[in-house]
C-alpha positions as a printed Julia matrix, in Angstrom:
596×3 Matrix{Float64}:
 207.24  28.19  118.32
 208.05  30.31  115.27
 208.74  27.16  113.29
 205.51  25.58  114.57
 203.37  28.52  113.5
 205.12  28.86  110.14
 204.49  25.19  109.36
 200.84  25.49  110.44
 200.23  28.6   108.33
 201.62  27.06  105.15
 199.85  23.79  105.87
 196.39  25.33  106.36
 196.11  28.76  104.75
 196.92  28.25  101.02
 194.1   25.73  100.44
 191.73  27.85  102.54
 192.56  30.95  100.48
 191.87  28.96   97.3
 188.43  28.07   98.64
 187.77  31.69   99.59
 188.83  32.85   96.12
 186.43  30.48   94.35
 183.55  31.15   96.73
 184.12  34.88   96.24
 183.59  34.39   92.51
 180.44  32.32   93.2
 179.09  34.93   95.61
 179.7   37.8    93.19
 178.02  35.87   90.38
 174.93  34.57   92.18
 174.5   35.88   95.73
 171.92  38.57   96.31
 173.12  41.89   97.79
 172.53  41.16  101.49
 173.84  37.63  101.04
 176.98  38.9    99.32
 177.64  41.32  102.18
 177.13  38.46  104.64
 179.57  36.3   102.65
 182.23  39.03  102.65
 181.89  39.27  106.43
 182.31  35.49  106.62
 185.51  35.79  104.59
 186.85  38.6   106.75
 186.25  36.77  110.01
 187.53  33.51  108.56
 190.76  35.3   107.62
 190.94  36.62  111.19
 190.44  33.07  112.62
 187.27  34.1   114.47
 184.5   32.93  112.13
 183.09  30.75  114.92
 182.37  33.88  116.95
 180.83  35.59  113.93
 178.51  32.66  113.21
 177.55  32.42  116.87
 176.33  36.03  116.63
 174.84  36.03  113.15
 173.03  32.68  112.89
 170.22  31.32  114.99
 171.99  27.94  115.15
 174.41  25.77  113.19
 171.71  23.65  111.54
 169.11  26.42  111.21
 167.62  27.23  107.78
 169.44  30.57  107.72
 172.78  28.71  107.81
 172.3   26.36  104.84
 173.53  28.85  102.21
 176.54  30.29  104.07
 179.52  29.38  101.91
 182.08  29.45  104.72
 179.99  28.2   107.63
 182.24  25.15  108.05
 185.27  27.33  108.78
 184.03  27.75  112.36
 186.02  24.62  113.22
 189.18  25.85  111.48
 188.94  29.09  113.47
 188.63  27.08  116.68
 191.65  25.03  115.6
 193.69  28.2   115.13
 192.52  29.55  118.48
 193.62  26.29  120.06
 197.03  26.62  118.37
 197.38  30.03  119.97
 196.46  28.69  123.41
 198.25  25.34  123.35
 201.95  26.4   123.27
 201.42  28.91  126.07
 199.5   26.34  128.1
 202.26  23.78  127.58
 204.97  26.21  128.67
 203.06  27.1   131.84
 202.23  23.46  132.54
 205.8   22.25  132.29
 207.11  25.24  134.17
 204.82  25.1   137.2
 203.68  21.47  137.4
 206.15  18.73  138.46
 206.87  16.31  135.65
 205.41  13.33  137.5
 202.07  15.18  137.8
 201.8   16.21  134.13
 199.7   13.21  133.13
 197.3   13.7   136.03
 197.07  17.44  135.33
 196.18  16.88  131.66
 193.51  14.3   132.53
 192.03  16.58  135.2
 191.95  19.47  132.71
 190.23  17.19  130.2
 187.53  16.32  132.7
 187.1   19.96  133.76
 186.6   21.15  130.18
 184.33  18.18  129.45
 182.05  19.22  132.31
 182.24  22.85  131.15
 181.2   21.8   127.65
 178.17  19.92  128.98
 177.21  22.96  131.05
 177.5   25.29  128.05
 175.45  22.82  126.01
 172.69  23.08  128.59
 172.98  26.84  129.09
 173.39  27.89  125.44
 171.99  25.01  123.34
 171.75  27.09  120.16
 175.22  28.67  120.39
 177.54  26.24  122.21
 178.32  24.52  118.91
 180.61  27.43  118.03
 182.3   28.02  121.4
 186.03  27.37  121.81
 185.42  26.52  125.47
 182.92  23.88  124.38
 185.51  22.25  122.14
 188.67  22.23  124.24
 187.87  18.86  125.82
 187.87  17.3   122.32
 191.44  18.48  121.77
 192.39  17.37  125.26
 191.25  13.82  124.56
 194.09  13.77  122.04
 196.44  15.39  124.54
 195.57  12.69  127.07
 196.55  10.05  124.52
 199.9   11.75  124.06
 200.81  12.14  127.72
 199.69   8.59  128.51
 202.08   7.51  125.76
 199.96   4.89  124.04
 203.02   3.23  122.5
 203.86   1.79  125.91
 200.45   0.13  126.13
 199.95  -1.69  122.83
 196.79  -3.82  123.17
 196.68  -7.41  121.99
 195.06  -8.37  118.68
 191.7   -9.45  120.11
 191.37  -6.61  122.64
 192.36  -4.08  119.96
 189.82  -5.58  117.55
 187.05  -5.45  120.15
 187.92  -1.87  121.11
 188.21  -0.79  117.46
 184.91  -2.31  116.35
 183.14  -0.85  119.39
 184.6    2.61  118.77
 183.76   2.51  115.08
 180.2    1.41  115.89
 179.81   4.37  118.26
 181.07   6.78  115.58
 178.69   5.39  112.95
 175.82   5.48  115.43
 176.4    9.15  116.3
 176.94  10.09  112.66
 173.57   8.62  111.65
 171.5   10.26  114.4
 169.14  13.08  113.46
 168.15  16.05  115.58
 171.28  16.0   117.76
 172.83  19.28  116.59
 170.89  21.39  119.08
 172.93  21.47  122.26
 175.93  19.87  120.59
 178.65  19.3   121.79
 176.85  17.29  124.47
 177.11  13.64  125.5
 177.11  12.7   121.8
 180.3   14.72  121.38
 181.81  13.02  124.43
 181.01   9.67  122.83
 182.57  10.76  119.52
 185.75  12.08  121.17
 186.1    9.0   123.39
 185.47   6.64  120.46
 188.02   8.49  118.33
 190.62   8.23  121.11
 189.89   4.52  121.56
 190.15   3.99  117.8
 193.58   5.63  117.77
 194.63   3.53  120.76
 193.39   0.34  119.11
 195.33   1.32  116.01
 198.55   0.74  117.94
 198.03  -2.93  117.11
 198.6   -3.45  113.38
 196.85  -6.82  113.54
 193.49  -5.5   114.74
 190.5   -5.83  112.39
 189.75  -2.1   112.31
 193.41  -1.24  111.76
 193.54  -3.46  108.68
 190.24  -2.04  107.44
 191.34   1.57  107.86
 194.64   0.94  106.04
 192.73  -0.12  102.92
 194.23   2.16  100.18
 190.99   3.99   99.19
 190.35   4.78  102.87
 193.94   5.99  103.26
 193.49   8.2   100.19
 190.41   9.79  101.75
 192.43  10.44  104.89
 195.25  11.93  102.82
 193.0   14.5   101.13
 190.72  14.92  104.15
 191.67  18.56  104.8
 190.8   19.54  101.22
 187.61  17.43  101.42
 186.68  19.36  104.54
 187.36  22.71  102.87
 185.48  22.04   99.64
 182.47  19.96  100.6
 180.38  22.64  102.3
 180.71  25.4    99.64
 179.66  22.9    96.96
 176.51  21.89   98.84
 175.73  25.48   99.88
 176.03  26.74   96.29
 173.73  24.01   95.0
 171.12  24.8    97.66
 171.37  28.53   97.0
 170.8   28.07   93.27
 167.63  26.1    94.0
 168.64  22.54   93.24
 166.47  19.95   94.95
 168.35  18.04   97.64
 167.84  14.48   96.49
 170.1   11.5    95.88
 171.28  12.84   92.51
 172.12  16.22   94.05
 174.1   14.62   96.88
 175.97  12.3    94.52
 176.88  15.16   92.17
 178.13  17.28   95.1
 180.29  14.4    96.31
 181.84  13.93   92.86
 182.62  17.65   92.52
 184.0   17.72   96.07
 186.37  14.82   95.47
 187.6   16.28   92.19
 188.29  19.7    93.71
 189.81  18.16   96.85
 192.16  15.97   94.77
 193.28  18.95   92.7
 193.64  21.08   95.82
 195.77  18.49   97.56
 197.96  17.88   94.51
 198.54  21.45   93.39
 198.09  23.53   96.55
 198.51  21.56   99.78
 201.59  19.54   98.85
 203.64  22.26   97.11
 202.9   25.08   99.53
 203.63  23.15  102.71
 207.26  22.96  101.59
 207.73  26.75  101.54
 210.19  28.02  104.16
 209.45  31.72  104.61
 209.89  33.57  107.9
 206.96  33.75  110.28
 206.48  37.48  109.68
 206.49  37.09  105.91
 204.15  34.12  106.13
 201.67  36.04  108.28
 201.86  39.05  105.96
 201.13  37.01  102.83
 198.57  34.52  104.1
 196.82  36.43  106.9
 197.19  40.2   106.72
 196.61  40.62  102.99
 193.35  38.57  102.99
 192.12  40.45  106.08
 192.78  43.86  104.5
 191.23  42.75  101.2
 188.01  41.43  102.68
 187.66  44.29  105.14
 187.82  46.7   102.2
 185.45  44.62  100.06
 182.94  44.43  102.91
 183.0   48.21  103.32
 182.51  48.77   99.59
 179.69  46.25   99.4
 177.87  47.83  102.34
 178.33  51.3   100.87
 176.97  50.27   97.46
 174.09  48.04   98.65
 175.78  44.75   97.85
 176.26  45.78   94.2
 172.58  45.23   93.37
 173.26  46.4    89.81
 174.57  42.89   89.11
 170.97  41.65   88.74
 169.57  44.34   86.46
 167.32  47.38   86.79
 164.13  45.48   87.64
 165.71  43.93   90.68
 167.33  47.24   91.61
 163.84  48.74   91.71
 162.76  46.03   94.19
 165.82  46.66   96.36
 165.17  50.41   96.26
 161.59  49.95   97.49
 162.69  47.58  100.25
 165.44  49.96  101.37
 163.08  52.93  101.31
 160.88  51.3   103.95
 163.57  49.4   105.84
 163.41  50.0   109.6
 166.91  50.64  110.91
 166.17  49.94  114.57
 163.63  47.12  114.34
 166.12  44.25  114.56
 167.58  45.68  117.78
 164.2   45.49  119.51
 163.96  41.72  119.62
 165.79  39.71  122.31
 167.03  42.89  123.96
 169.88  42.22  126.37
 170.18  43.75  129.8
 172.07  47.02  130.22
 171.55  48.13  126.62
 170.65  51.51  125.22
 168.88  49.95  122.23
 165.55  50.2   124.06
 165.63  53.97  123.49
 165.34  53.29  119.75
 162.49  50.81  120.09
 159.64  53.3   119.82
 157.29  53.69  116.86
 154.38  56.02  116.26
 154.46  59.5   117.78
 157.47  59.34  120.1
 156.39  62.46  121.99
 152.75  61.5   122.4
 151.07  61.5   125.79
 149.39  58.14  125.17
 151.67  55.12  125.53
 151.44  51.55  124.25
 153.52  48.4   124.53
 153.91  45.84  121.72
 155.14  42.41  122.88
 155.31  38.92  121.44
 157.69  36.71  119.5
 159.76  37.77  116.48
 156.55  37.99  114.45
 155.35  40.81  116.69
 158.51  42.61  115.61
 157.54  42.41  111.93
 154.46  44.56  112.69
 156.82  47.5   113.27
 155.63  49.38  110.18
 151.98  48.32  110.55
 151.79  49.65  114.11
 153.87  52.72  113.27
 151.23  53.81  110.73
 148.29  53.31  113.1
 150.09  54.83  116.11
 151.13  57.96  114.24
 147.56  58.48  113.09
 146.26  58.02  116.65
 149.07  60.03  118.31
 150.35  57.1   120.36
 153.95  56.24  121.33
 154.52  52.48  121.11
 157.42  50.69  122.8
 158.34  47.56  120.83
 159.75  44.56  122.72
 159.92  40.92  121.8
 161.52  37.53  122.44
 162.22  35.07  119.65
 159.94  32.01  119.43
 158.23  32.98  122.68
 154.55  32.91  123.59
 154.71  35.97  125.84
 151.98  35.15  128.33
 152.29  35.06  132.12
 152.53  31.91  134.21
 153.54  29.43  131.52
 156.67  27.74  130.2
 157.48  26.38  126.76
 158.96  22.9   127.23
 161.07  20.92  124.74
 160.74  23.88  122.43
 162.95  25.31  119.71
 166.58  24.67  120.79
 165.65  23.77  124.36
 165.4   20.0   124.19
 163.9   18.3   127.26
 164.0   21.53  129.23
 162.13  24.83  129.47
 162.74  27.99  127.49
 163.65  30.0   130.57
 164.31  33.33  128.85
 160.83  33.27  127.33
 159.26  32.81  130.77
 161.48  35.45  132.39
 160.9   38.02  129.65
 157.15  37.45  129.79
 157.15  38.05  133.54
 159.24  41.19  132.98
 156.79  42.54  130.4
 153.75  41.95  132.59
 155.45  43.42  135.65
 155.9   46.6   133.62
 152.26  46.46  132.53
 151.11  46.16  136.16
 152.74  49.54  136.87
 150.06  51.25  134.78
 152.45  52.83  132.3
 150.49  52.06  129.16
 147.18  52.99  127.57
 147.32  49.97  125.23
 149.1   46.63  125.39
 149.44  44.86  122.05
 150.31  41.16  121.77
 151.43  39.76  118.44
 152.56  36.19  117.76
 152.71  33.57  115.06
 149.91  32.02  117.08
 149.56  28.76  115.18
 153.07  27.73  116.26
 151.93  27.41  119.87
 148.81  25.3   119.34
 150.63  22.05  120.17
 151.45  20.29  123.44
 154.48  22.34  124.53
 152.86  24.52  127.21
 153.33  23.75  130.91
 152.87  25.71  134.13
 155.72  24.1   136.06
 158.43  21.52  135.59
 157.19  17.9   135.53
 153.69  18.93  134.48
 151.85  16.32  132.47
 151.72  17.24  128.79
 149.02  16.76  126.19
 147.38  18.82  123.48
 144.25  19.3   125.58
 146.18  20.35  128.71
 148.4   22.68  126.72
 145.45  24.48  125.2
 143.72  24.82  128.56
 146.88  26.43  129.93
 146.99  28.84  126.99
 143.38  29.88  127.59
 144.11  30.44  131.28
 147.28  32.41  130.5
 145.55  34.57  127.89
 142.72  35.4   130.29
 145.25  36.17  132.99
 147.12  38.5   130.64
 143.91  40.32  129.67
 142.97  40.67  133.35
 146.39  42.16  134.16
 146.2   44.56  131.22
 142.68  45.76  132.0
 143.41  46.07  135.72
 146.42  48.28  134.87
 144.11  50.69  133.08
 145.2   49.72  129.56
 143.18  48.34  126.67
 144.27  44.9   125.42
 144.98  44.41  121.71
 145.63  41.1   119.97
 147.08  41.02  116.48
 146.28  37.9   114.53
 149.06  36.43  112.39
 149.59  37.3   108.76
 149.04  34.67  106.09
 151.82  32.12  106.54
 154.56  32.15  103.93
 153.9   29.44  101.31
 156.37  26.58  101.13
 159.36  27.3    98.83
 158.26  30.93   98.52
 161.79  32.33   98.77
 162.97  30.0    96.03
 159.95  30.91   93.94
 160.7   34.61   94.18
 164.5   34.74   94.19
 165.86  31.76   92.23
 164.96  33.37   88.92
 166.62  36.6    90.08
 169.88  34.78   90.83
 169.83  33.33   87.3
 168.99  36.75   85.78
 165.52  35.71   84.6
 163.37  37.67   87.08
 159.94  36.24   86.44
 158.99  36.12   90.12
 156.13  38.6    89.79
 154.36  36.2    87.41
 154.63  33.11   89.6
 154.61  34.16   93.26
 151.95  36.86   93.4
 149.25  35.07   95.38
 148.41  31.92   97.27
 145.1   30.22   98.13
 143.68  30.62  101.64
 140.92  28.55  103.21
 140.11  31.07  105.94
 140.71  30.72  109.67
 137.39  29.18  110.7
 139.22  25.98  111.61
 142.04  27.8   113.37
 141.96  27.12  117.12
 143.42  30.49  118.09
 141.04  32.41  115.84
 138.1   30.66  117.52
 139.61  31.42  120.93
 139.98  35.13  120.12
 136.32  35.31  119.07
 135.32  33.71  122.35
 137.55  36.05  124.38
 136.01  39.07  122.65
 132.62  38.08  124.13
 134.07  37.86  127.65
 136.26  40.95  127.27
 134.39  43.64  125.27
 137.39  45.98  125.73
 139.57  43.6   123.69
 140.64  44.97  120.3
 141.43  42.36  117.65
 143.38  43.34  114.54
 143.66  40.93  111.61
 146.31  41.85  108.99
 144.83  39.21  106.69
 141.87  41.54  106.3
 144.06  43.54  103.9
 146.52  40.86  102.8
 143.79  38.47  101.69
 140.75  38.95   99.51
 138.31  36.08   99.28
 140.33  32.88   99.03
 143.52  34.55   97.75
 146.32  36.14   99.8
 148.96  38.42   98.35
 152.57  37.32   98.62
 153.97  40.08   96.37
 153.07  43.79   96.41
 153.96  45.85   93.3
 156.68  43.35   92.45
 158.12  43.52   95.98
 158.14  40.35   98.14
 155.84  40.27  101.15
 158.22  37.95  103.06
 161.85  38.52  103.98
 163.13  35.26  105.51
 161.5   32.28  107.22
 158.09  33.94  107.15
 158.44  37.42  108.63
 157.0   40.08  106.37
 159.19  42.82  104.93
 159.02  46.34  106.29
 157.64  47.38  102.89
 154.73  44.95  103.31
 154.26  45.92  106.95
 153.88  49.62  106.11
 151.72  48.87  103.09
 149.35  46.68  105.1
 149.23  49.33  107.83
 148.18  52.06  105.41
 145.64  49.83  103.7
 144.14  48.78  107.05
 143.85  52.4   108.12
 142.17  53.4   104.85
 139.79  50.43  104.72
 138.87  49.85  108.35
 139.78  53.05  110.2
 142.02  53.24  113.24
 141.26  50.73  116.02
 143.15  52.94  118.48
 140.72  55.84  118.04
């Protein structure tokens, strides 16, 4: 086992460390403060062989927009490989010790099937996170283990059978590789098909006369296989860097990234992989050099970066001024008040306004309700109200409805959204609140995704009728509880490519964002279905308070996207805390307090 781990460490770690070293230089040169801190955390957890767990916690999903720039995102699979290497020897020892030799093959196949079923269950239960789970991936390793214990060399297929199997397997692999929109919920049946096809391809390769065998022994293909580990290591950082620096992802971009990847992979294989795999140090020395030192280094760098705000000085004084303003208004607890888990104390920190006030309010909605933290804090303090902030990501928090085939929940309902909505309205029914505030990115829910129960017919018309019914039901519940209902309209939606517009020049030390991203045209919301609905509801429910942040964000046909050189938006469209507080103060000064 010592020899096994020593060989693995010197086979895998040197090339990985080379990639980390280069990406560290890239991150220091171009990555903005928060992104640099995030990168250093990636490096630390990659060095600890648990980057898959880190990415499961820190990203919304593998293929989500917030993942495209992460330089070491691809190392999730290397971490899982290392975790498997830690499990496999122990599992083998126990298997051969306690299972009779004649049952080994059956035991391995049964374990493969068990973990396959477990993976499909996790895919269904956690469609946005299962991609990163070790337990979701074990069956893929066990397909290979099944090949070993079945001893494929004893069952060499004939030329024609091997050719048929090989072509079929290769067709399945190409088919799965060219599908779009299959990442959510992966590894699912697509992964089963890929693993099975790969195993069949290996089995068919036992026959050296098969068509696919001859094709895959073509020298250029063999060369790709030879440098495949380095190709794996280098490809993602190259693409991520290009995206981060604002290059347009077109054919030329892809081709250039491939060329750079192959050059770096060839050099890496020739000068790092091959020489270092021959080193014969002890296991302890190997771990010290290639594991412990990187872990200590990146743990220290992460601490320094967090302490010194991601070294914002790298981008000049003008950018430092922006960072200072953002930090000054940054809400420390806001992010903990969305998707709150059970049995957590975070809820105690999810109060804005006058925490000791006699009057109580509840703010619910999706993640865009959460970005009104500063806006509501300003109004609530002025009106002496304590506001509890709760929210559920991408959730229309209304009673009696489900979101179907929504977000990561393909061909099923978003159960947590429904359950959280019921929980919120059960609390409202208890008469705890003087105001109940609902905030959403309303336009996202104007489609055909709303149902009342499984197997409901779906259409745009039916969906909107269900929304109207649910909204009226929510207002009835709120009013019956003794509270006043409040609806916050959405802010002006972030313009396309806004983040690139504002930050790409900063990364290249030009900083001309304030001249190019300061405003965006707005056609009004007269054609907006939800805006029309709110106007109609106001007639039926005179108690309803409607707050429109665009009343201060927009003037005439122009909406601000930058305030005093500070960006209004912080990610995929949520506004910054700086903008939230600014809009709150401006609303209070211009329109008075709707809670008074």
